[in-house]
Amino acid sequence: MKIKITRKGIRRLFIRTGVGLLVLLVLFFLLNWIFPLPDKIEYSPIVTDYKGEMINAYLTSDDKWRMKTTLEEISPLLRKTIIAKEDKYFYRHPGINPLAIARAFGRNIWRMKRTSGASTITMQVARALEHRDRTWGAKFVEMFRAFQLEWKYDKDEILQLYLNLVPYGGNIEGVKSASQLYFRKNPDHLSLAEITALSIIPNRPSTLVLGRNNDTIITERNRWLRRFEADGVFTHAEIEDALDEPLNASRTVVPHYIPHLAYKLKKNGSDIIETTIRMETQVKTETLVADYIRAQRLRNIKNAAVVIVDNKTNEVITYVGSAGFTDTVDGGQVNGANAVRQPGSALKPLLYGLCFDEGLLTPKTVVTDVPVNYEGYAPENYDKKFNGYVTVEYALDHSLNIPAVKGLQLLGREKMIDALVDCDFRQIGKDRKKLGLSMILGGCGTTLEEMTGLFAAFAHEGKYTRPVMLRGDSSRRSSRLLTPAASFMVNEILSKVNRPDFPLNWSATERMPKIAWKTGTSYGRRDAWSIGYNKNYTVGVWVGNFSGVGTADLSGANSATPLLFKIFNTIDYDSDEEWFRQPGDCESRIVCSETGLLPGEQCRSLATGYFIPLVSSTLPCNNRQEIPVSADGKISYCRACMPENGYRKQLYRIIEPEMQLWMEENGVAYDRIPPHNPDCGQIFRGGAPVIQSPVNGTEYLISKKNPEPLQLLSKTANDVSKVYWYINDRFYKSANAGEKQFFVPGEGTTRISCTDDKGRNRDIKIQVRLVNL
């Protein structure tokens, strides 16, 4: 019987075939939409160091070690071996291999049992994504899922999925998990013998266990290696080398380095967290911290944290959150590097740098370190003592509190807060409306991460760049914090060795690198800080107790700085790196040593100091004035009452009232201007007394039964000898300038007036409430 083929028949066949294919395609897309591919895979978060070596990892939520193998980690050797063993036509078929299916079907029918399968790599991925019982229906679902995979991914991505999901027994899935747990290396470093040994385990994961069945695995491995040679996949020499390679693998544990940083970065949700940590420095620092705190426990100091920044790359290379992560005595799992703590005096360098840039101060500017009171806030120095006249550089390297508070008052609280917020100080940004002058003495919240990043700016000529913890981090932001000149001035002050916060009994400085550093001790001795830097590194150290318990022996100088020095001696020992050079915008000049200003005609004591041209003050010193006095020097005159003769002019240093009071209380002699001519009728307008106590606008609670008197105290000009006190516009008492008086106020509003012997007056008001105490 002859079959006649006509053009019309051929056309009808093509049409039917095309319609059939179109129907199948539409059906595929419809099913693809109804039953989307379940390809959302949860991987074990992996943390790597700067070399890409794994240093920490976490189980998935279903307690699996399922580490993600990147495309870059699939070496040509790994790809070639897996494809040769599992699916040599992988790059040619569309997800299923019809010839392999037909061959397997024929063999299974001939032998009446399942003797071989026809699963491609793509179908194995489908089975791993969606576990089902092995039935004919499940096989058809696998084929459909295979087509979905081929539609959505390219071949290399499908191979990557296979390598990430292939089971290796127990809770190990994926070639990266197996290579790390059995061979301690990444997949791209595996040898041919190791890859082949791993490739046979998924077929029998319960009976082929590395470390327990190594001899059986070697036998099976060698069988496959010889098969690879017979098929021409690898050369004879390559196979012989692989056959001779021993197999000593056994299951190991995942490393758990940098636990605090790893846990912090894990929250970002990345599968592979590539940090900038350098393990050599990390391990050395962890050892130093543990040994140091072990010795400090006798002083009831139980913890420490350290952050190290490489100043050349601005990368965090060491991150120690506590003295011991497993320590349960003082909460070793608390991340001390990221905990908000009070910084003590550690913010003072930034304050003075900002004041230098504003032209308010220079290192040689002379300020007064005497008692002050800002509307009830009366700061004190660490040692409860006052030093009188001091230079700014002395105030900073001795960490004096009064000059710092005055500096913040001069600069303005908002400018200081803005600078810190620009440096990513999160808690200060949240609390900015609540912060006052006490913030410069530690009345605010910061973290060791933030403080270390801030001090790194001094090593970069005042340019702040947020230190990065992740390789390839593109979110780093830079801003100009200080000018190079201001930064250099701070560096010079903080690098001095002869200062009070140099640790006691420390002598190992012979080969120690030159550094600049600043300490801080919080209120109640709960936090000790020491942050140091040079051109190579910035090291931040915090020492204390996570419980918040203060310790009498705790201080930045003697608790944190010794550890800081030990770390620098370890990571930068005997460094010959040059120190910071004086920048072009910083120059030197001659100033009066009594004020820090340009010398006036009467200045005799001179000094050399740094300044910023066109920014620093150019006012001449005028702290000495000629005052007309009587021939016997007992009274002084003004222009209105100065006689025609019978007087002489004498130079006097103009001393602030607060300084006069301190000098008199401490027995410091000074040339006091004689009392003004009592017969002068001129009314003086400037220099009215300043009432220090009581504080203007303050409410005082006085006991009804045992009322305690309030103190009356004022600061006056140094030409004043007597003051007169008035209570509610009624004369109360006269007193010598600087002399303390007391009175018991009545309930309600009380008006207090102080008039000096020049007729200058100051008034304040206070509220008094009588209570039962």
PDB file of N, CA and C in Angstrom, residues 309 311 349 452 454-460 487-495 513-518 531-540 564 568 579-580:
ATOM      1  N   VAL A 309      41.548  49.311  63.928  1.00  0.00           N
ATOM      2  CA  VAL A 309      41.334  49.779  62.561  1.00  0.00           C
ATOM      3  C   VAL A 309      42.680  49.949  61.886  1.00  0.00           C
ATOM      4  N   ASN A 311      44.704  51.944  59.599  1.00  0.00           N
ATOM      5  CA  ASN A 311      44.549  53.321  59.112  1.00  0.00           C
ATOM      6  C   ASN A 311      44.877  53.485  57.640  1.00  0.00           C
ATOM      7  N   PRO A 349      39.486  65.560  72.998  1.00  0.00           N
ATOM      8  CA  PRO A 349      40.306  65.937  71.832  1.00  0.00           C
ATOM      9  C   PRO A 349      39.485  66.527  70.691  1.00  0.00           C
ATOM     10  N   THR A 452      36.440  54.459  68.314  1.00  0.00           N
ATOM     11  CA  THR A 452      37.614  54.067  67.531  1.00  0.00           C
ATOM     12  C   THR A 452      37.566  54.715  66.151  1.00  0.00           C
ATOM     13  N   LEU A 454      36.110  57.549  65.443  1.00  0.00           N
ATOM     14  CA  LEU A 454      36.373  58.979  65.644  1.00  0.00           C
ATOM     15  C   LEU A 454      37.867  59.247  65.724  1.00  0.00           C
ATOM     16  N   PHE A 455      38.588  58.466  66.532  1.00  0.00           N
ATOM     17  CA  PHE A 455      40.020  58.713  66.708  1.00  0.00           C
ATOM     18  C   PHE A 455      40.811  58.378  65.447  1.00  0.00           C
ATOM     19  N   ALA A 456      40.268  57.483  64.613  1.00  0.00           N
ATOM     20  CA  ALA A 456      40.934  57.204  63.342  1.00  0.00           C
ATOM     21  C   ALA A 456      40.978  58.455  62.463  1.00  0.00           C
ATOM     22  N   ALA A 457      40.032  59.376  62.679  1.00  0.00           N
ATOM     23  CA  ALA A 457      40.009  60.618  61.895  1.00  0.00           C
ATOM     24  C   ALA A 457      41.244  61.471  62.192  1.00  0.00           C
ATOM     25  N   PHE A 458      41.750  61.424  63.437  1.00  0.00           N
ATOM     26  CA  PHE A 458      42.957  62.185  63.771  1.00  0.00           C
ATOM     27  C   PHE A 458      44.164  61.654  63.002  1.00  0.00           C
ATOM     28  N   ALA A 459      44.131  60.368  62.658  1.00  0.00           N
ATOM     29  CA  ALA A 459      45.229  59.778  61.887  1.00  0.00           C
ATOM     30  C   ALA A 459      45.101  60.066  60.401  1.00  0.00           C
ATOM     31  N   HIS A 460      43.979  60.671  59.977  1.00  0.00           N
ATOM     32  CA  HIS A 460      43.747  60.992  58.567  1.00  0.00           C
ATOM     33  C   HIS A 460      43.586  62.505  58.374  1.00  0.00           C
ATOM     34  N   SER A 487      43.891  68.935  63.523  1.00  0.00           N
ATOM     35  CA  SER A 487      44.194  67.535  63.806  1.00  0.00           C
ATOM     36  C   SER A 487      45.649  67.363  64.228  1.00  0.00           C
ATOM     37  N   PHE A 488      46.545  68.063  63.550  1.00  0.00           N
ATOM     38  CA  PHE A 488      47.970  67.977  63.892  1.00  0.00           C
ATOM     39  C   PHE A 488      48.216  68.496  65.307  1.00  0.00           C
ATOM     40  N   MET A 489      47.585  69.600  65.679  1.00  0.00           N
ATOM     41  CA  MET A 489      47.765  70.149  67.019  1.00  0.00           C
ATOM     42  C   MET A 489      47.315  69.152  68.085  1.00  0.00           C
ATOM     43  N   VAL A 490      46.177  68.497  67.846  1.00  0.00           N
ATOM     44  CA  VAL A 490      45.689  67.488  68.776  1.00  0.00           C
ATOM     45  C   VAL A 490      46.669  66.324  68.858  1.00  0.00           C
ATOM     46  N   ASN A 491      47.177  65.877  67.704  1.00  0.00           N
ATOM     47  CA  ASN A 491      48.133  64.768  67.678  1.00  0.00           C
ATOM     48  C   ASN A 491      49.372  65.080  68.505  1.00  0.00           C
ATOM     49  N   GLU A 492      49.870  66.309  68.381  1.00  0.00           N
ATOM     50  CA  GLU A 492      51.077  66.695  69.117  1.00  0.00           C
ATOM     51  C   GLU A 492      50.827  66.673  70.625  1.00  0.00           C
ATOM     52  N   ILE A 493      49.668  67.113  71.047  1.00  0.00           N
ATOM     53  CA  ILE A 493      49.360  67.138  72.479  1.00  0.00           C
ATOM     54  C   ILE A 493      49.195  65.724  73.022  1.00  0.00           C
ATOM     55  N   LEU A 494      48.461  64.875  72.288  1.00  0.00           N
ATOM     56  CA  LEU A 494      48.150  63.534  72.783  1.00  0.00           C
ATOM     57  C   LEU A 494      49.329  62.564  72.683  1.00  0.00           C
ATOM     58  N   SER A 495      50.383  62.948  71.999  1.00  0.00           N
ATOM     59  CA  SER A 495      51.542  62.046  71.872  1.00  0.00           C
ATOM     60  C   SER A 495      52.585  62.280  72.959  1.00  0.00           C
ATOM     61  N   PRO A 513      56.052  51.556  69.504  1.00  0.00           N
ATOM     62  CA  PRO A 513      55.888  52.613  68.495  1.00  0.00           C
ATOM     63  C   PRO A 513      55.335  53.880  69.130  1.00  0.00           C
ATOM     64  N   LYS A 514      55.644  55.008  68.520  1.00  0.00           N
ATOM     65  CA  LYS A 514      55.097  56.273  69.004  1.00  0.00           C
ATOM     66  C   LYS A 514      53.609  56.316  68.686  1.00  0.00           C
ATOM     67  N   ILE A 515      52.823  56.671  69.694  1.00  0.00           N
ATOM     68  CA  ILE A 515      51.383  56.766  69.498  1.00  0.00           C
ATOM     69  C   ILE A 515      50.851  58.015  70.184  1.00  0.00           C
ATOM     70  N   ALA A 516      49.684  58.418  69.790  1.00  0.00           N
ATOM     71  CA  ALA A 516      48.911  59.432  70.513  1.00  0.00           C
ATOM     72  C   ALA A 516      47.734  58.702  71.133  1.00  0.00           C
ATOM     73  N   TRP A 517      47.370  59.076  72.356  1.00  0.00           N
ATOM     74  CA  TRP A 517      46.266  58.367  72.987  1.00  0.00           C
ATOM     75  C   TRP A 517      45.544  59.269  73.980  1.00  0.00           C
ATOM     76  N   LYS A 518      44.300  58.892  74.251  1.00  0.00           N
ATOM     77  CA  LYS A 518      43.484  59.615  75.226  1.00  0.00           C
ATOM     78  C   LYS A 518      42.701  58.599  76.047  1.00  0.00           C
ATOM     79  N   ILE A 531      42.017  55.070  73.914  1.00  0.00           N
ATOM     80  CA  ILE A 531      42.035  54.957  72.447  1.00  0.00           C
ATOM     81  C   ILE A 531      43.322  55.585  71.938  1.00  0.00           C
ATOM     82  N   GLY A 532      44.097  54.809  71.195  1.00  0.00           N
ATOM     83  CA  GLY A 532      45.381  55.289  70.695  1.00  0.00           C
ATOM     84  C   GLY A 532      45.497  55.095  69.192  1.00  0.00           C
ATOM     85  N   TYR A 533      46.429  55.834  68.594  1.00  0.00           N
ATOM     86  CA  TYR A 533      46.593  55.740  67.148  1.00  0.00           C
ATOM     87  C   TYR A 533      47.971  56.228  66.730  1.00  0.00           C
ATOM     88  N   ASN A 534      48.399  55.751  65.582  1.00  0.00           N
ATOM     89  CA  ASN A 534      49.535  56.307  64.852  1.00  0.00           C
ATOM     90  C   ASN A 534      49.189  56.191  63.372  1.00  0.00           C
ATOM     91  N   LYS A 535      50.177  56.256  62.498  1.00  0.00           N
ATOM     92  CA  LYS A 535      49.848  56.196  61.070  1.00  0.00           C
ATOM     93  C   LYS A 535      49.372  54.818  60.636  1.00  0.00           C
ATOM     94  N   ASN A 536      49.750  53.781  61.395  1.00  0.00           N
ATOM     95  CA  ASN A 536      49.409  52.418  60.987  1.00  0.00           C
ATOM     96  C   ASN A 536      48.046  51.957  61.504  1.00  0.00           C
ATOM     97  N   TYR A 537      47.800  52.183  62.792  1.00  0.00           N
ATOM     98  CA  TYR A 537      46.604  51.597  63.412  1.00  0.00           C
ATOM     99  C   TYR A 537      45.926  52.598  64.344  1.00  0.00           C
ATOM    100  N   THR A 538      44.624  52.382  64.535  1.00  0.00           N
ATOM    101  CA  THR A 538      43.880  53.002  65.623  1.00  0.00           C
ATOM    102  C   THR A 538      43.327  51.865  66.467  1.00  0.00           C
ATOM    103  N   VAL A 539      43.610  51.909  67.764  1.00  0.00           N
ATOM    104  CA  VAL A 539      43.199  50.836  68.673  1.00  0.00           C
ATOM    105  C   VAL A 539      42.312  51.434  69.758  1.00  0.00           C
ATOM    106  N   GLY A 540      41.101  50.908  69.875  1.00  0.00           N
ATOM    107  CA  GLY A 540      40.181  51.327  70.931  1.00  0.00           C
ATOM    108  C   GLY A 540      40.045  50.236  71.963  1.00  0.00           C
ATOM    109  N   LEU A 564      46.148  48.726  76.076  1.00  0.00           N
ATOM    110  CA  LEU A 564      46.402  49.427  74.809  1.00  0.00           C
ATOM    111  C   LEU A 564      47.865  49.331  74.417  1.00  0.00           C
ATOM    112  N   PHE A 568      49.651  47.521  71.061  1.00  0.00           N
ATOM    113  CA  PHE A 568      50.547  48.200  70.117  1.00  0.00           C
ATOM    114  C   PHE A 568      51.921  47.537  70.092  1.00  0.00           C
ATOM    115  N   TRP A 579      56.262  59.948  61.992  1.00  0.00           N
ATOM    116  CA  TRP A 579      55.141  60.569  62.683  1.00  0.00           C
ATOM    117  C   TRP A 579      54.460  61.563  61.753  1.00  0.00           C
ATOM    118  N   PHE A 580      53.314  62.076  62.200  1.00  0.00           N
ATOM    119  CA  PHE A 580      52.553  63.015  61.394  1.00  0.00           C
ATOM    120  C   PHE A 580      53.341  64.315  61.192  1.00  0.00           C
TER     121      PHE A 580
END
